[in-house]
Amino acid sequence: MSSRQLPDDLKSMTPHLCQLQVLSLTYPKSTIQVKSDYLRALAVLVENLPALHSFTFYAPGGSRDVTAGDGGNDDIDDDDTGEQEIIQSLSASYERSAHAESIPMSGPALSTPFLQRLLTTRGKDLRMLRLHGIGMSLQQFATICSLCGGPESQLSDLVVHLYEYDHGAARLSEAVNNLSKLKSLHIMSSANSDMILSDEDLRTIADACSSTLQQIGFRNRVWLVSP
C-alpha cells in the first residue's frame, strides 16, 4: 500500500480490513498537503485492525540527523546523505551476522502524539514493529517499549531509528527490559547523529533484554547473541 492514498481512502478501507494481520506503508511525501490528516487516519486504521500483529512504517531513503526534539515534525523531509559508518565486531559472546541492514540517512521525525495514538490500542498485540527511516528520540523509544511491553507483550521484532545519545545505553537498557519476548532488536542512526553505540553499550543493552533475544543490530551490522 502506498502513502499516496488520502485520509478518506484509509477510512473507507477500514471496514474491509478487519482480518488484516500484516500492514506495511510508506511515509507520506512532503508534496502531500494532508500529511497530518493522513497520519491521524492511519492511527485510527490501526486501532480498528484487531487481527494486526505486524506493522511496518517506512520512509524511503531513511531518516536524517533529526534535531526537532521529542515532539518531532511530521513535515521534515531532507535529501542529505552521508557515509555509512562501520563499528567493530563484539566479543566472543556475539557473532556477526552475514545479513546486515544499511544505514538510513534522510527523512522525517516521529510525532509523539501519533506514536501514542498508534500503539495505545494495538501495542500489546504486535509481534513485529519496524519504523524504518523515521527518526525518534530516546523518550519515544521508551514509549514504544511501554505501550508494547509488560507481561502481555508479544513484540519479538523491533526496528527503530534514533538520533540522540544522552546516556543512551542506560536508557535503552531500562526501556527494553519491558519487552519480555523480544528476539531481534535493530537500532539505526545516521553516521553524523549523536546516537553512537560502542561494543560495551551493545553488550549492556543485550544483557538487559529478555533471555529470548537472538540478535542485536546497530546501523549496518547485526550480531547473533550467544546464550
Short mmCIF file of N, CA and C in Angstrom, two decimals, residues 12-166:
data_model
loop_
_atom_site.label_atom_id
_atom_site.label_comp_id
_atom_site.label_asym_id
_atom_site.label_seq_id
_atom_site.Cartn_x
_atom_site.Cartn_y
_atom_site.Cartn_z
N SER A 12 -12.14 4.68 4.38
CA SER A 12 -13.06 3.84 3.62
C SER A 12 -12.62 2.39 3.59
N MET A 13 -11.31 2.13 3.73
CA MET A 13 -10.82 0.76 3.70
C MET A 13 -10.99 0.03 5.02
N THR A 14 -11.08 0.78 6.12
CA THR A 14 -11.10 0.18 7.45
C THR A 14 -12.10 -0.96 7.62
N PRO A 15 -13.38 -0.79 7.20
CA PRO A 15 -14.35 -1.87 7.42
C PRO A 15 -14.01 -3.17 6.68
N HIS A 16 -13.17 -3.08 5.66
CA HIS A 16 -12.86 -4.25 4.83
C HIS A 16 -11.57 -4.95 5.27
N LEU A 17 -10.92 -4.45 6.33
CA LEU A 17 -9.61 -4.97 6.71
C LEU A 17 -9.59 -5.58 8.11
N CYS A 18 -10.74 -5.99 8.60
CA CYS A 18 -10.81 -6.45 9.99
C CYS A 18 -10.00 -7.72 10.23
N GLN A 19 -9.66 -8.46 9.17
CA GLN A 19 -8.87 -9.68 9.33
C GLN A 19 -7.40 -9.46 8.96
N LEU A 20 -7.02 -8.23 8.65
CA LEU A 20 -5.66 -7.94 8.22
C LEU A 20 -4.67 -8.19 9.36
N GLN A 21 -3.61 -8.95 9.07
CA GLN A 21 -2.61 -9.29 10.08
C GLN A 21 -1.30 -8.55 9.91
N VAL A 22 -0.95 -8.20 8.67
CA VAL A 22 0.33 -7.55 8.37
C VAL A 22 0.06 -6.28 7.57
N LEU A 23 0.59 -5.16 8.03
CA LEU A 23 0.39 -3.87 7.37
C LEU A 23 1.74 -3.19 7.17
N SER A 24 2.02 -2.78 5.95
CA SER A 24 3.26 -2.09 5.62
C SER A 24 2.95 -0.89 4.74
N LEU A 25 3.38 0.30 5.16
CA LEU A 25 3.12 1.52 4.42
C LEU A 25 4.37 2.38 4.34
N THR A 26 4.40 3.27 3.36
CA THR A 26 5.48 4.25 3.27
C THR A 26 5.02 5.58 3.84
N TYR A 27 5.97 6.30 4.40
CA TYR A 27 5.68 7.61 4.99
C TYR A 27 5.28 8.60 3.90
N PRO A 28 4.26 9.45 4.15
CA PRO A 28 3.82 10.40 3.12
C PRO A 28 4.93 11.34 2.69
N LYS A 29 4.98 11.61 1.40
CA LYS A 29 5.95 12.56 0.86
C LYS A 29 5.55 13.98 1.25
N SER A 30 6.54 14.89 1.22
CA SER A 30 6.28 16.28 1.60
C SER A 30 5.31 16.96 0.65
N THR A 31 5.13 16.41 -0.55
CA THR A 31 4.22 17.00 -1.51
C THR A 31 2.76 16.76 -1.15
N ILE A 32 2.51 15.83 -0.24
CA ILE A 32 1.14 15.58 0.19
C ILE A 32 0.77 16.59 1.27
N GLN A 33 -0.20 17.44 0.96
CA GLN A 33 -0.55 18.54 1.85
C GLN A 33 -1.36 18.08 3.06
N VAL A 34 -1.92 16.88 3.00
CA VAL A 34 -2.78 16.40 4.08
C VAL A 34 -2.03 15.41 4.96
N LYS A 35 -0.72 15.57 5.10
CA LYS A 35 0.09 14.59 5.82
C LYS A 35 -0.40 14.36 7.25
N SER A 36 -0.64 15.42 8.02
CA SER A 36 -1.08 15.25 9.40
C SER A 36 -2.41 14.54 9.46
N ASP A 37 -3.32 14.86 8.53
CA ASP A 37 -4.60 14.16 8.48
C ASP A 37 -4.39 12.70 8.11
N TYR A 38 -3.45 12.45 7.23
CA TYR A 38 -3.15 11.07 6.83
C TYR A 38 -2.66 10.26 8.04
N LEU A 39 -1.77 10.84 8.84
CA LEU A 39 -1.22 10.13 9.99
C LEU A 39 -2.30 9.87 11.04
N ARG A 40 -3.18 10.83 11.23
CA ARG A 40 -4.29 10.60 12.16
C ARG A 40 -5.18 9.47 11.67
N ALA A 41 -5.46 9.47 10.35
CA ALA A 41 -6.29 8.42 9.78
C ALA A 41 -5.60 7.06 9.88
N LEU A 42 -4.27 7.05 9.74
CA LEU A 42 -3.53 5.80 9.86
C LEU A 42 -3.62 5.26 11.29
N ALA A 43 -3.48 6.14 12.27
CA ALA A 43 -3.59 5.71 13.66
C ALA A 43 -4.97 5.11 13.95
N VAL A 44 -6.00 5.74 13.41
CA VAL A 44 -7.36 5.24 13.59
C VAL A 44 -7.51 3.89 12.89
N LEU A 45 -6.92 3.76 11.70
CA LEU A 45 -6.98 2.48 10.98
C LEU A 45 -6.38 1.36 11.82
N VAL A 46 -5.19 1.60 12.38
CA VAL A 46 -4.53 0.57 13.19
C VAL A 46 -5.37 0.22 14.42
N GLU A 47 -6.01 1.22 15.00
CA GLU A 47 -6.88 0.97 16.15
C GLU A 47 -7.98 -0.03 15.82
N ASN A 48 -8.40 -0.04 14.56
CA ASN A 48 -9.53 -0.85 14.14
C ASN A 48 -9.14 -2.10 13.37
N LEU A 49 -7.92 -2.59 13.62
CA LEU A 49 -7.45 -3.82 12.99
C LEU A 49 -7.16 -4.84 14.10
N PRO A 50 -8.17 -5.52 14.61
CA PRO A 50 -7.98 -6.40 15.76
C PRO A 50 -7.06 -7.58 15.51
N ALA A 51 -6.87 -7.99 14.25
CA ALA A 51 -6.02 -9.14 13.95
C ALA A 51 -4.58 -8.73 13.63
N LEU A 52 -4.29 -7.44 13.62
CA LEU A 52 -2.96 -6.96 13.22
C LEU A 52 -1.88 -7.42 14.20
N HIS A 53 -0.80 -8.01 13.68
CA HIS A 53 0.33 -8.39 14.54
C HIS A 53 1.68 -7.90 14.00
N SER A 54 1.72 -7.37 12.77
CA SER A 54 2.98 -6.88 12.21
C SER A 54 2.74 -5.54 11.52
N PHE A 55 3.51 -4.52 11.93
CA PHE A 55 3.33 -3.19 11.35
C PHE A 55 4.68 -2.61 10.97
N THR A 56 4.80 -2.20 9.72
CA THR A 56 6.00 -1.54 9.21
C THR A 56 5.62 -0.18 8.65
N PHE A 57 6.32 0.85 9.07
CA PHE A 57 6.13 2.20 8.55
C PHE A 57 7.49 2.68 8.07
N TYR A 58 7.60 2.95 6.79
CA TYR A 58 8.90 3.12 6.17
C TYR A 58 9.01 4.45 5.44
N ALA A 59 10.11 5.18 5.68
CA ALA A 59 10.40 6.40 4.95
C ALA A 59 11.48 6.10 3.92
N PRO A 60 11.16 6.09 2.62
CA PRO A 60 12.17 5.79 1.60
C PRO A 60 13.35 6.74 1.72
N GLY A 61 14.54 6.17 1.70
CA GLY A 61 15.75 6.99 1.82
C GLY A 61 16.24 7.11 3.23
N GLY A 62 15.41 6.75 4.21
CA GLY A 62 15.85 6.75 5.60
C GLY A 62 15.63 8.06 6.31
N SER A 63 16.22 8.20 7.48
CA SER A 63 16.00 9.36 8.33
C SER A 63 17.28 10.13 8.58
N ARG A 64 17.21 11.45 8.47
CA ARG A 64 18.40 12.27 8.66
C ARG A 64 18.70 12.49 10.13
N ASP A 65 19.74 13.26 10.42
CA ASP A 65 20.11 13.61 11.79
C ASP A 65 19.09 14.62 12.30
N VAL A 66 18.09 14.16 13.06
CA VAL A 66 16.98 14.99 13.47
C VAL A 66 17.32 15.80 14.70
N THR A 67 16.88 17.05 14.74
CA THR A 67 17.10 17.90 15.90
C THR A 67 15.81 18.55 16.36
N ALA A 68 14.68 18.01 15.91
CA ALA A 68 13.40 18.65 16.19
C ALA A 68 12.92 18.44 17.62
N GLY A 69 13.50 17.51 18.35
CA GLY A 69 13.07 17.28 19.72
C GLY A 69 12.02 16.19 19.81
N ASP A 70 11.53 15.97 21.04
CA ASP A 70 10.65 14.84 21.30
C ASP A 70 9.35 14.91 20.54
N GLY A 71 8.84 16.11 20.30
CA GLY A 71 7.57 16.21 19.60
C GLY A 71 7.67 15.84 18.15
N GLY A 72 8.86 15.96 17.58
CA GLY A 72 9.05 15.62 16.19
C GLY A 72 8.42 16.64 15.27
N ASN A 73 8.53 16.40 13.98
CA ASN A 73 7.96 17.27 12.96
C ASN A 73 7.55 16.41 11.79
N ASP A 74 6.26 16.25 11.60
CA ASP A 74 5.77 15.34 10.57
C ASP A 74 6.12 15.79 9.17
N ASP A 75 6.58 17.04 9.02
CA ASP A 75 6.86 17.55 7.69
C ASP A 75 8.33 17.60 7.36
N ILE A 76 9.20 17.05 8.22
CA ILE A 76 10.63 17.04 7.93
C ILE A 76 10.89 16.17 6.72
N ASP A 77 11.64 16.67 5.77
CA ASP A 77 12.00 15.90 4.59
C ASP A 77 13.33 16.42 4.10
N ASP A 78 14.38 15.61 4.16
CA ASP A 78 15.73 16.04 3.84
C ASP A 78 16.39 15.01 2.96
N ASP A 79 17.06 15.46 1.91
CA ASP A 79 17.70 14.53 0.98
C ASP A 79 19.19 14.37 1.23
N ASP A 80 19.71 14.99 2.33
CA ASP A 80 21.14 14.87 2.61
C ASP A 80 21.51 13.42 2.87
N THR A 81 22.69 13.03 2.43
CA THR A 81 23.20 11.69 2.69
C THR A 81 24.58 11.78 3.29
N GLY A 82 25.07 10.67 3.83
CA GLY A 82 26.39 10.64 4.43
C GLY A 82 26.99 9.27 4.28
N GLU A 83 28.23 9.14 4.64
CA GLU A 83 28.89 7.85 4.52
C GLU A 83 28.41 6.90 5.59
N GLN A 84 28.32 5.62 5.26
CA GLN A 84 27.98 4.62 6.24
C GLN A 84 29.17 4.41 7.18
N GLU A 85 28.85 4.19 8.43
CA GLU A 85 29.90 4.03 9.44
C GLU A 85 29.84 2.60 9.98
N ILE A 86 30.96 1.92 10.02
CA ILE A 86 31.03 0.54 10.47
C ILE A 86 31.64 0.48 11.86
N ILE A 87 31.04 -0.29 12.78
CA ILE A 87 31.64 -0.48 14.08
C ILE A 87 32.32 -1.83 14.14
N GLN A 88 33.23 -1.99 15.06
CA GLN A 88 33.99 -3.22 15.16
C GLN A 88 33.13 -4.34 15.73
N SER A 89 33.56 -5.58 15.50
CA SER A 89 32.81 -6.73 15.98
C SER A 89 32.88 -6.81 17.49
N LEU A 90 31.85 -7.44 18.09
CA LEU A 90 31.79 -7.58 19.53
C LEU A 90 32.65 -8.74 19.99
N SER A 91 32.65 -8.98 21.31
CA SER A 91 33.45 -10.06 21.87
C SER A 91 32.89 -11.42 21.47
N ALA A 92 33.47 -12.49 22.01
CA ALA A 92 33.07 -13.84 21.62
C ALA A 92 31.62 -14.14 21.98
N SER A 93 31.01 -13.33 22.83
CA SER A 93 29.62 -13.57 23.20
C SER A 93 28.68 -13.25 22.05
N TYR A 94 29.20 -12.57 21.01
CA TYR A 94 28.38 -12.20 19.87
C TYR A 94 29.06 -12.69 18.60
N GLU A 95 28.23 -13.03 17.63
CA GLU A 95 28.74 -13.48 16.34
C GLU A 95 28.14 -12.62 15.25
N ARG A 96 28.96 -11.97 14.44
CA ARG A 96 28.45 -11.07 13.42
C ARG A 96 27.68 -11.83 12.37
N SER A 97 26.49 -11.33 12.05
CA SER A 97 25.65 -11.97 11.05
C SER A 97 26.04 -11.52 9.66
N ALA A 98 25.84 -12.39 8.69
CA ALA A 98 26.12 -12.04 7.29
C ALA A 98 25.02 -11.17 6.72
N HIS A 99 23.89 -11.12 7.43
CA HIS A 99 22.76 -10.33 6.94
C HIS A 99 22.68 -9.04 7.74
N ALA A 100 23.16 -7.94 7.16
CA ALA A 100 23.17 -6.66 7.85
C ALA A 100 22.39 -5.63 7.04
N GLU A 101 21.76 -4.69 7.76
CA GLU A 101 20.97 -3.67 7.09
C GLU A 101 21.81 -2.41 6.95
N SER A 102 21.56 -1.66 5.88
CA SER A 102 22.30 -0.42 5.65
C SER A 102 21.70 0.71 6.47
N ILE A 103 22.45 1.78 6.62
CA ILE A 103 22.04 2.89 7.46
C ILE A 103 21.12 3.83 6.69
N PRO A 104 19.90 4.07 7.18
CA PRO A 104 19.07 5.07 6.54
C PRO A 104 19.58 6.47 6.86
N MET A 105 19.45 7.40 5.92
CA MET A 105 20.13 8.67 6.09
C MET A 105 19.24 9.92 6.03
N SER A 106 18.10 9.92 5.36
CA SER A 106 17.33 11.16 5.24
C SER A 106 15.85 10.86 5.33
N GLY A 107 15.09 11.79 5.95
CA GLY A 107 13.67 11.55 6.07
C GLY A 107 13.04 12.29 7.24
N PRO A 108 11.90 11.82 7.72
CA PRO A 108 11.11 12.54 8.72
C PRO A 108 11.45 12.16 10.15
N ALA A 109 10.86 12.90 11.09
CA ALA A 109 10.94 12.57 12.51
C ALA A 109 9.59 12.06 12.96
N LEU A 110 9.58 11.26 14.01
CA LEU A 110 8.35 10.68 14.53
C LEU A 110 7.63 11.69 15.41
N SER A 111 6.33 11.71 15.32
CA SER A 111 5.49 12.55 16.17
C SER A 111 5.04 11.75 17.39
N THR A 112 5.27 12.30 18.59
CA THR A 112 4.87 11.60 19.81
C THR A 112 3.36 11.35 19.88
N PRO A 113 2.51 12.34 19.60
CA PRO A 113 1.06 12.08 19.62
C PRO A 113 0.65 10.96 18.66
N PHE A 114 1.25 10.95 17.48
CA PHE A 114 0.94 9.89 16.52
C PHE A 114 1.38 8.53 17.06
N LEU A 115 2.57 8.48 17.64
CA LEU A 115 3.09 7.23 18.18
C LEU A 115 2.18 6.70 19.29
N GLN A 116 1.78 7.58 20.20
CA GLN A 116 0.92 7.15 21.31
C GLN A 116 -0.44 6.69 20.80
N ARG A 117 -1.00 7.40 19.85
CA ARG A 117 -2.29 7.01 19.28
C ARG A 117 -2.17 5.67 18.55
N LEU A 118 -1.07 5.49 17.87
CA LEU A 118 -0.86 4.28 17.08
C LEU A 118 -0.79 3.03 17.94
N LEU A 119 -0.11 3.13 19.10
CA LEU A 119 0.22 1.94 19.88
C LEU A 119 -0.64 1.73 21.12
N THR A 120 -1.41 2.71 21.52
CA THR A 120 -2.19 2.58 22.75
C THR A 120 -3.15 1.40 22.68
N THR A 121 -3.78 1.21 21.53
CA THR A 121 -4.76 0.13 21.38
C THR A 121 -4.14 -1.18 20.97
N ARG A 122 -3.22 -1.16 20.01
CA ARG A 122 -2.71 -2.39 19.41
C ARG A 122 -1.29 -2.77 19.84
N GLY A 123 -0.65 -1.92 20.65
CA GLY A 123 0.75 -2.16 21.00
C GLY A 123 1.01 -3.52 21.63
N LYS A 124 0.13 -3.97 22.50
CA LYS A 124 0.34 -5.25 23.19
C LYS A 124 0.16 -6.45 22.27
N ASP A 125 -0.49 -6.24 21.11
CA ASP A 125 -0.76 -7.34 20.19
C ASP A 125 0.32 -7.51 19.11
N LEU A 126 1.16 -6.48 18.95
CA LEU A 126 2.14 -6.51 17.86
C LEU A 126 3.28 -7.47 18.16
N ARG A 127 3.61 -8.29 17.17
CA ARG A 127 4.78 -9.16 17.26
C ARG A 127 5.97 -8.52 16.54
N MET A 128 5.67 -7.71 15.53
CA MET A 128 6.73 -7.03 14.79
C MET A 128 6.38 -5.56 14.62
N LEU A 129 7.33 -4.68 14.95
CA LEU A 129 7.17 -3.25 14.74
C LEU A 129 8.45 -2.73 14.12
N ARG A 130 8.36 -2.24 12.90
CA ARG A 130 9.54 -1.73 12.20
C ARG A 130 9.25 -0.32 11.72
N LEU A 131 9.97 0.64 12.28
CA LEU A 131 9.86 2.04 11.90
C LEU A 131 11.15 2.43 11.21
N HIS A 132 11.22 2.14 9.92
CA HIS A 132 12.43 2.34 9.13
C HIS A 132 12.55 3.79 8.69
N GLY A 133 13.69 4.41 9.01
CA GLY A 133 13.99 5.73 8.47
C GLY A 133 13.14 6.86 9.03
N ILE A 134 12.50 6.64 10.17
CA ILE A 134 11.70 7.69 10.81
C ILE A 134 12.34 7.97 12.17
N GLY A 135 13.04 9.08 12.27
CA GLY A 135 13.82 9.39 13.46
C GLY A 135 12.97 9.55 14.71
N MET A 136 13.46 9.04 15.83
CA MET A 136 12.74 9.19 17.09
C MET A 136 13.73 9.47 18.22
N SER A 137 13.21 10.03 19.31
CA SER A 137 14.03 10.32 20.49
C SER A 137 14.08 9.10 21.40
N LEU A 138 14.96 9.15 22.39
CA LEU A 138 15.03 8.07 23.37
C LEU A 138 13.75 7.98 24.18
N GLN A 139 13.12 9.12 24.45
CA GLN A 139 11.86 9.10 25.18
C GLN A 139 10.78 8.41 24.36
N GLN A 140 10.78 8.64 23.07
CA GLN A 140 9.81 7.98 22.21
C GLN A 140 10.07 6.48 22.15
N PHE A 141 11.34 6.09 22.16
CA PHE A 141 11.68 4.67 22.21
C PHE A 141 11.13 4.05 23.50
N ALA A 142 11.28 4.75 24.61
CA ALA A 142 10.75 4.27 25.88
C ALA A 142 9.24 4.14 25.83
N THR A 143 8.59 5.06 25.13
CA THR A 143 7.14 4.99 24.95
C THR A 143 6.74 3.73 24.20
N ILE A 144 7.49 3.39 23.16
CA ILE A 144 7.22 2.17 22.41
C ILE A 144 7.33 0.95 23.32
N CYS A 145 8.41 0.89 24.08
CA CYS A 145 8.63 -0.27 24.96
C CYS A 145 7.57 -0.36 26.04
N SER A 146 7.05 0.78 26.47
CA SER A 146 6.00 0.79 27.48
C SER A 146 4.66 0.34 26.90
N LEU A 147 4.29 0.90 25.75
CA LEU A 147 3.00 0.59 25.16
C LEU A 147 2.95 -0.81 24.54
N CYS A 148 4.11 -1.34 24.15
CA CYS A 148 4.17 -2.68 23.56
C CYS A 148 4.66 -3.72 24.57
N GLY A 149 5.05 -3.28 25.76
CA GLY A 149 5.68 -4.16 26.72
C GLY A 149 4.79 -4.63 27.84
N GLY A 150 5.42 -5.17 28.88
CA GLY A 150 4.70 -5.69 30.02
C GLY A 150 4.47 -7.19 29.93
N PRO A 151 3.81 -7.77 30.91
CA PRO A 151 3.59 -9.22 30.94
C PRO A 151 2.86 -9.76 29.72
N GLU A 152 2.02 -8.93 29.09
CA GLU A 152 1.25 -9.38 27.94
C GLU A 152 1.95 -9.08 26.62
N SER A 153 3.15 -8.57 26.67
CA SER A 153 3.86 -8.19 25.45
C SER A 153 4.04 -9.37 24.49
N GLN A 154 3.81 -9.11 23.21
CA GLN A 154 4.02 -10.10 22.16
C GLN A 154 5.17 -9.71 21.24
N LEU A 155 5.72 -8.51 21.43
CA LEU A 155 6.70 -7.97 20.49
C LEU A 155 8.00 -8.76 20.49
N SER A 156 8.36 -9.30 19.34
CA SER A 156 9.59 -10.08 19.22
C SER A 156 10.59 -9.46 18.24
N ASP A 157 10.13 -8.55 17.37
CA ASP A 157 10.99 -7.97 16.33
C ASP A 157 10.77 -6.46 16.33
N LEU A 158 11.83 -5.70 16.68
CA LEU A 158 11.71 -4.24 16.78
C LEU A 158 12.85 -3.56 16.03
N VAL A 159 12.50 -2.63 15.14
CA VAL A 159 13.47 -1.81 14.42
C VAL A 159 13.11 -0.35 14.64
N VAL A 160 14.10 0.44 15.08
CA VAL A 160 13.88 1.86 15.33
C VAL A 160 15.04 2.67 14.76
N HIS A 161 14.83 3.97 14.63
CA HIS A 161 15.88 4.87 14.14
C HIS A 161 16.03 6.01 15.15
N LEU A 162 17.17 6.05 15.86
CA LEU A 162 17.40 7.03 16.91
C LEU A 162 18.39 8.11 16.47
N TYR A 163 18.24 9.31 17.03
CA TYR A 163 19.12 10.40 16.63
C TYR A 163 19.87 11.04 17.80
N GLU A 164 19.55 10.67 19.05
CA GLU A 164 20.23 11.27 20.20
C GLU A 164 20.84 10.18 21.06
N TYR A 165 21.91 10.52 21.78
CA TYR A 165 22.54 9.55 22.69
C TYR A 165 22.08 9.82 24.12
N ASP A 166 22.62 10.85 24.78
CA ASP A 166 22.14 11.27 26.11
C ASP A 166 21.97 10.08 27.06
#
